[in-house]
Amino acid sequence: MQQSLAETVVVPQLSPTARRRQLREKAIAGIITVMAFTGIAALVLIIVFVAKEALALFTDAHAREEASFSKMFLPQVARQGRPPTFTWQPVSSIPKVSMIPLFIGTLKTTLVSMLVAVPLGVAGALFAAEFAPRRLREFLKPIIELLAGIPSVVLGFFALMVLATFLQDTFGFTYRLNAVVAGLGLALAIVPVIFTVAEDALTAVPRSYREASLALGATPWETAWKVVLPAAAPGILAACVLGFGRAIGETMIILMASGNAAIVSPSLGDSVRSLSATIAAEMGEVVVGSPHYSLLFFIGVELFIFTFVLNMVASSWTKKVLKRLTGGAS
Amino acid sequence: MKHATRRTVGAALTSLTGLAALLIVAMLALILLDVLRGGAGHVTWEFLSQPPSDGMMRGGIFPALYGTAALTLLMTLAVMPVGVLTAVYLHEYAPPDSRLARWVRVAVVNLAGVPSIVFGLFGLGFFIHFVGGGMDRAMGYQTMHWAQPSILWASLTLAVLTLPVVIVSTEEALRAVPLDHRTASLALGATQSQTLMRVVLPGALPGILTGAVLAVSRGAGEVAPILFTGAAYFLPDLPTSLNSQFMHLGYHTYVLATQSPDIEATRPLLYATVLVLLMLTFALNLVAVIIRTRTRRRSANAH
């Protein structure tokens, strides 16, 4: 927009100073445009270099034997005469590299955190956008921002030191650190995400919708529940998807509060090991270039792909809500 | 539905959602109170100015403070020019419905969603092994000089991680500069870059600073990306060059919380470290909020 303005104003002149000036402008615009590629380049480099280190799983014979796809995803007989199991034990005389316990662990913590964070975040956003007096709302938003600003290592610390003891005393868990503790810690991290995105979607609903509904005799809650919430639904779903993606990728909280035991079980009271925490815990001691090292990068690729897909879905839904509302109203 | 029922349902819904909001605030208060209660008595000048001693059972956190500050300073130096110029491109230079601009936005959104641990892997694979290894080969070092975890690689990794924060908040700041200012400047015969340097960027400066502060607060608290790109468990000396490792408040918290041989003995140190880290990030966030509300008020008055 500004460029078209500049073009109409700067009439081409032939004096050497003017030409030099034009040349300089072009150079500056060029440099700025090149800089804009950095974001794209970063994203491409991330996937390329994480995938590159994982590539050995497919090309290197030793790695292919030690960590083949069947060993990663199918049950394996660890010892002769025992039933086949899913075991993650990459450092051992016979490495066992099943990813199933890690998937289960990630899903368990994510499930707990979503069960807590979605109702809290969405309800809180509905309150802030529809029911709260303006003063309260102005107070609520910075508070949530503050919660979003807490480093995850502090949330992990809080879950480890305070939540874990409290929950064990209250519910009598066998293991002090488990999926519930980690999931609740995780919920603290994703509530602000869900709240912020959902609140944005709700406030994007034009005032005319509300006024029309109220004019027809609906009460404020009927308006909120039957008009505003459905109108903002894709945005709220996007908020949940974003929260889900954050929960899958979050590392420090789970690393500190989950117990880090790769167990296959349905119980939420057992310790779990997540994909992200596995990378964090094992990358420090691994031999560079070994199958185990490639395996950890392979987990990184999985995490990248999961979150990439979730992000694309969420952003397309957010766009949908904006398009629907602005397109419909004006 | 009868009028009374409708009112009851409305009241119930209002209080239920209000309760959810209250619960969120309560959780924040709980964390704050716990950390304050556990750490307030132990944050002394000595704690802030002494290195840890007795296998981290005593002493302070000075090297971790120093390391965190140096790390975020380097990160800011790396991320600000790139982030600001990208935002300038998106808002000032990109033609409307430019394909490149659209791709940049998609990349920024996705970059913001990449898990922080994946940034750590990226730092290890790209900065340490590829760039660092390449530098070692090019300079003919026999031993690893650059191809090892260091404060440089950790801060560059964090710079990539905080890039979206800077881009988004700078763009918001540019949007707040009234279009009239640009047109007036161009009408007076200034070129686009002169307008940018003398009118647009100064006008957007508070917002750009907000972005920098937010990036610092985010970067200072991230631990996962620096786990294997440069943070060290314990170092007797402060980092002196770009390729030395460093201690870090967040990493120190992690180590004290999970790897201490005697958690009861280290508890006061742990709480005090967390309190310092928390106060640091809160102070930064508060500064960002203050700058932002001030500029909003000012640009609201201008119209």
PDB file of C-alpha atoms in Angstrom, chain A residues 170-292:
ATOM      1  CA  THR A 170      -5.208 -36.440  48.583  1.00  0.00           C
ATOM      2  CA  PHE A 171      -5.654 -39.328  46.171  1.00  0.00           C
ATOM      3  CA  GLY A 172      -3.093 -41.823  47.427  1.00  0.00           C
ATOM      4  CA  PHE A 173      -1.187 -42.401  44.189  1.00  0.00           C
ATOM      5  CA  THR A 174       1.322 -45.255  44.342  1.00  0.00           C
ATOM      6  CA  TYR A 175       3.847 -43.238  42.373  1.00  0.00           C
ATOM      7  CA  ARG A 176       4.457 -39.687  43.485  1.00  0.00           C
ATOM      8  CA  LEU A 177       5.244 -38.470  39.951  1.00  0.00           C
ATOM      9  CA  ASN A 178       2.684 -39.591  37.408  1.00  0.00           C
ATOM     10  CA  ALA A 179       0.586 -38.635  34.396  1.00  0.00           C
ATOM     11  CA  VAL A 180      -1.912 -36.680  36.488  1.00  0.00           C
ATOM     12  CA  VAL A 181       0.745 -34.503  38.133  1.00  0.00           C
ATOM     13  CA  ALA A 182       2.481 -33.815  34.824  1.00  0.00           C
ATOM     14  CA  GLY A 183      -0.861 -33.233  33.086  1.00  0.00           C
ATOM     15  CA  LEU A 184      -1.985 -30.697  35.679  1.00  0.00           C
ATOM     16  CA  GLY A 185       1.337 -28.898  35.453  1.00  0.00           C
ATOM     17  CA  LEU A 186       0.930 -28.894  31.694  1.00  0.00           C
ATOM     18  CA  ALA A 187      -2.586 -27.497  32.027  1.00  0.00           C
ATOM     19  CA  LEU A 188      -1.103 -24.442  33.739  1.00  0.00           C
ATOM     20  CA  ALA A 189       0.991 -23.851  30.642  1.00  0.00           C
ATOM     21  CA  ILE A 190      -1.769 -24.232  28.061  1.00  0.00           C
ATOM     22  CA  VAL A 191      -4.663 -22.489  29.805  1.00  0.00           C
ATOM     23  CA  PRO A 192      -3.278 -19.068  28.797  1.00  0.00           C
ATOM     24  CA  VAL A 193      -2.922 -20.226  25.168  1.00  0.00           C
ATOM     25  CA  ILE A 194      -6.512 -21.452  24.984  1.00  0.00           C
ATOM     26  CA  PHE A 195      -7.836 -18.428  26.876  1.00  0.00           C
ATOM     27  CA  THR A 196      -6.088 -15.876  24.659  1.00  0.00           C
ATOM     28  CA  VAL A 197      -7.036 -17.420  21.320  1.00  0.00           C
ATOM     29  CA  ALA A 198     -10.626 -18.163  22.385  1.00  0.00           C
ATOM     30  CA  GLU A 199     -11.047 -14.651  23.764  1.00  0.00           C
ATOM     31  CA  ASP A 200      -9.795 -13.177  20.511  1.00  0.00           C
ATOM     32  CA  ALA A 201     -12.297 -15.273  18.572  1.00  0.00           C
ATOM     33  CA  LEU A 202     -15.161 -14.257  20.869  1.00  0.00           C
ATOM     34  CA  THR A 203     -14.397 -10.542  20.764  1.00  0.00           C
ATOM     35  CA  ALA A 204     -14.142 -10.722  16.969  1.00  0.00           C
ATOM     36  CA  VAL A 205     -17.885 -11.435  16.836  1.00  0.00           C
ATOM     37  CA  PRO A 206     -19.468  -8.147  15.696  1.00  0.00           C
ATOM     38  CA  ARG A 207     -21.518  -6.187  18.188  1.00  0.00           C
ATOM     39  CA  SER A 208     -24.440  -6.149  15.751  1.00  0.00           C
ATOM     40  CA  TYR A 209     -24.944  -9.901  16.341  1.00  0.00           C
ATOM     41  CA  ARG A 210     -25.309  -9.326  20.050  1.00  0.00           C
ATOM     42  CA  GLU A 211     -27.527  -6.302  19.619  1.00  0.00           C
ATOM     43  CA  ALA A 212     -29.809  -8.152  17.212  1.00  0.00           C
ATOM     44  CA  SER A 213     -30.120 -11.055  19.619  1.00  0.00           C
ATOM     45  CA  LEU A 214     -30.793  -8.815  22.614  1.00  0.00           C
ATOM     46  CA  ALA A 215     -33.302  -6.780  20.605  1.00  0.00           C
ATOM     47  CA  LEU A 216     -35.230  -9.956  19.870  1.00  0.00           C
ATOM     48  CA  GLY A 217     -35.615 -10.439  23.601  1.00  0.00           C
ATOM     49  CA  ALA A 218     -32.850 -12.925  24.326  1.00  0.00           C
ATOM     50  CA  THR A 219     -31.101 -12.636  27.665  1.00  0.00           C
ATOM     51  CA  PRO A 220     -27.337 -11.942  27.744  1.00  0.00           C
ATOM     52  CA  TRP A 221     -26.498 -15.597  28.466  1.00  0.00           C
ATOM     53  CA  GLU A 222     -28.772 -16.795  25.648  1.00  0.00           C
ATOM     54  CA  THR A 223     -26.983 -14.374  23.373  1.00  0.00           C
ATOM     55  CA  ALA A 224     -23.606 -15.591  24.575  1.00  0.00           C
ATOM     56  CA  TRP A 225     -24.510 -19.263  24.392  1.00  0.00           C
ATOM     57  CA  LYS A 226     -26.580 -19.405  21.205  1.00  0.00           C
ATOM     58  CA  VAL A 227     -25.239 -16.552  19.110  1.00  0.00           C
ATOM     59  CA  VAL A 228     -21.718 -15.510  20.083  1.00  0.00           C
ATOM     60  CA  LEU A 229     -20.319 -18.947  20.929  1.00  0.00           C
ATOM     61  CA  PRO A 230     -21.500 -20.644  17.696  1.00  0.00           C
ATOM     62  CA  ALA A 231     -20.273 -17.705  15.635  1.00  0.00           C
ATOM     63  CA  ALA A 232     -16.830 -18.007  17.196  1.00  0.00           C
ATOM     64  CA  ALA A 233     -16.820 -21.827  17.219  1.00  0.00           C
ATOM     65  CA  PRO A 234     -14.057 -22.409  14.633  1.00  0.00           C
ATOM     66  CA  GLY A 235     -11.819 -19.958  16.504  1.00  0.00           C
ATOM     67  CA  ILE A 236     -12.478 -21.721  19.794  1.00  0.00           C
ATOM     68  CA  LEU A 237     -11.725 -25.077  18.207  1.00  0.00           C
ATOM     69  CA  ALA A 238      -8.526 -23.543  16.864  1.00  0.00           C
ATOM     70  CA  ALA A 239      -7.672 -22.471  20.398  1.00  0.00           C
ATOM     71  CA  CYS A 240      -8.078 -26.050  21.601  1.00  0.00           C
ATOM     72  CA  VAL A 241      -5.984 -27.409  18.741  1.00  0.00           C
ATOM     73  CA  LEU A 242      -3.220 -24.909  19.511  1.00  0.00           C
ATOM     74  CA  GLY A 243      -3.347 -25.914  23.168  1.00  0.00           C
ATOM     75  CA  PHE A 244      -3.140 -29.549  22.133  1.00  0.00           C
ATOM     76  CA  GLY A 245      -0.067 -28.865  20.012  1.00  0.00           C
ATOM     77  CA  ARG A 246       1.582 -26.989  22.860  1.00  0.00           C
ATOM     78  CA  ALA A 247       0.826 -29.874  25.238  1.00  0.00           C
ATOM     79  CA  ILE A 248       2.406 -32.422  22.899  1.00  0.00           C
ATOM     80  CA  GLY A 249       5.584 -30.427  22.504  1.00  0.00           C
ATOM     81  CA  GLU A 250       6.036 -29.096  26.034  1.00  0.00           C
ATOM     82  CA  THR A 251       9.154 -30.572  27.582  1.00  0.00           C
ATOM     83  CA  MET A 252      10.373 -29.267  30.909  1.00  0.00           C
ATOM     84  CA  ILE A 253       7.143 -29.740  32.870  1.00  0.00           C
ATOM     85  CA  ILE A 254       6.811 -33.377  31.847  1.00  0.00           C
ATOM     86  CA  LEU A 255      10.516 -34.026  32.243  1.00  0.00           C
ATOM     87  CA  MET A 256      10.352 -32.820  35.830  1.00  0.00           C
ATOM     88  CA  ALA A 257       6.949 -34.045  36.977  1.00  0.00           C
ATOM     89  CA  SER A 258       6.080 -37.261  35.134  1.00  0.00           C
ATOM     90  CA  GLY A 259       8.499 -39.730  36.691  1.00  0.00           C
ATOM     91  CA  ASN A 260       9.917 -40.557  33.249  1.00  0.00           C
ATOM     92  CA  ALA A 261       9.182 -44.277  33.320  1.00  0.00           C
ATOM     93  CA  ALA A 262       8.309 -45.750  29.935  1.00  0.00           C
ATOM     94  CA  ILE A 263       5.401 -47.906  31.051  1.00  0.00           C
ATOM     95  CA  VAL A 264       2.567 -49.225  28.912  1.00  0.00           C
ATOM     96  CA  SER A 265      -0.542 -49.065  31.072  1.00  0.00           C
ATOM     97  CA  PRO A 266      -3.981 -47.493  30.994  1.00  0.00           C
ATOM     98  CA  SER A 267      -3.685 -46.035  34.491  1.00  0.00           C
ATOM     99  CA  LEU A 268      -3.210 -42.297  34.857  1.00  0.00           C
ATOM    100  CA  GLY A 269      -1.620 -42.915  38.242  1.00  0.00           C
ATOM    101  CA  ASP A 270       1.466 -44.547  36.715  1.00  0.00           C
ATOM    102  CA  SER A 271       4.643 -42.712  35.829  1.00  0.00           C
ATOM    103  CA  VAL A 272       4.976 -41.897  32.150  1.00  0.00           C
ATOM    104  CA  ARG A 273       7.639 -40.884  29.678  1.00  0.00           C
ATOM    105  CA  SER A 274       6.751 -38.512  26.857  1.00  0.00           C
ATOM    106  CA  LEU A 275       8.334 -38.079  23.435  1.00  0.00           C
ATOM    107  CA  SER A 276       9.695 -34.626  24.202  1.00  0.00           C
ATOM    108  CA  ALA A 277      11.028 -35.510  27.650  1.00  0.00           C
ATOM    109  CA  THR A 278      12.800 -38.534  26.164  1.00  0.00           C
ATOM    110  CA  ILE A 279      14.816 -36.277  23.873  1.00  0.00           C
ATOM    111  CA  ALA A 280      15.651 -33.945  26.747  1.00  0.00           C
ATOM    112  CA  ALA A 281      16.634 -36.720  29.114  1.00  0.00           C
ATOM    113  CA  GLU A 282      18.692 -38.863  26.751  1.00  0.00           C
ATOM    114  CA  MET A 283      20.363 -36.457  24.332  1.00  0.00           C
ATOM    115  CA  GLY A 284      22.957 -35.454  26.903  1.00  0.00           C
ATOM    116  CA  GLU A 285      24.534 -38.893  27.221  1.00  0.00           C
ATOM    117  CA  VAL A 286      24.084 -40.303  23.749  1.00  0.00           C
ATOM    118  CA  VAL A 287      26.975 -41.113  21.401  1.00  0.00           C
ATOM    119  CA  VAL A 288      26.852 -38.757  18.405  1.00  0.00           C
ATOM    120  CA  GLY A 289      25.942 -40.682  15.268  1.00  0.00           C
ATOM    121  CA  SER A 290      24.781 -43.833  17.060  1.00  0.00           C
ATOM    122  CA  PRO A 291      21.387 -45.387  16.256  1.00  0.00           C
ATOM    123  CA  HIS A 292      20.085 -44.063  19.561  1.00  0.00           C
TER     124      HIS A 292
END
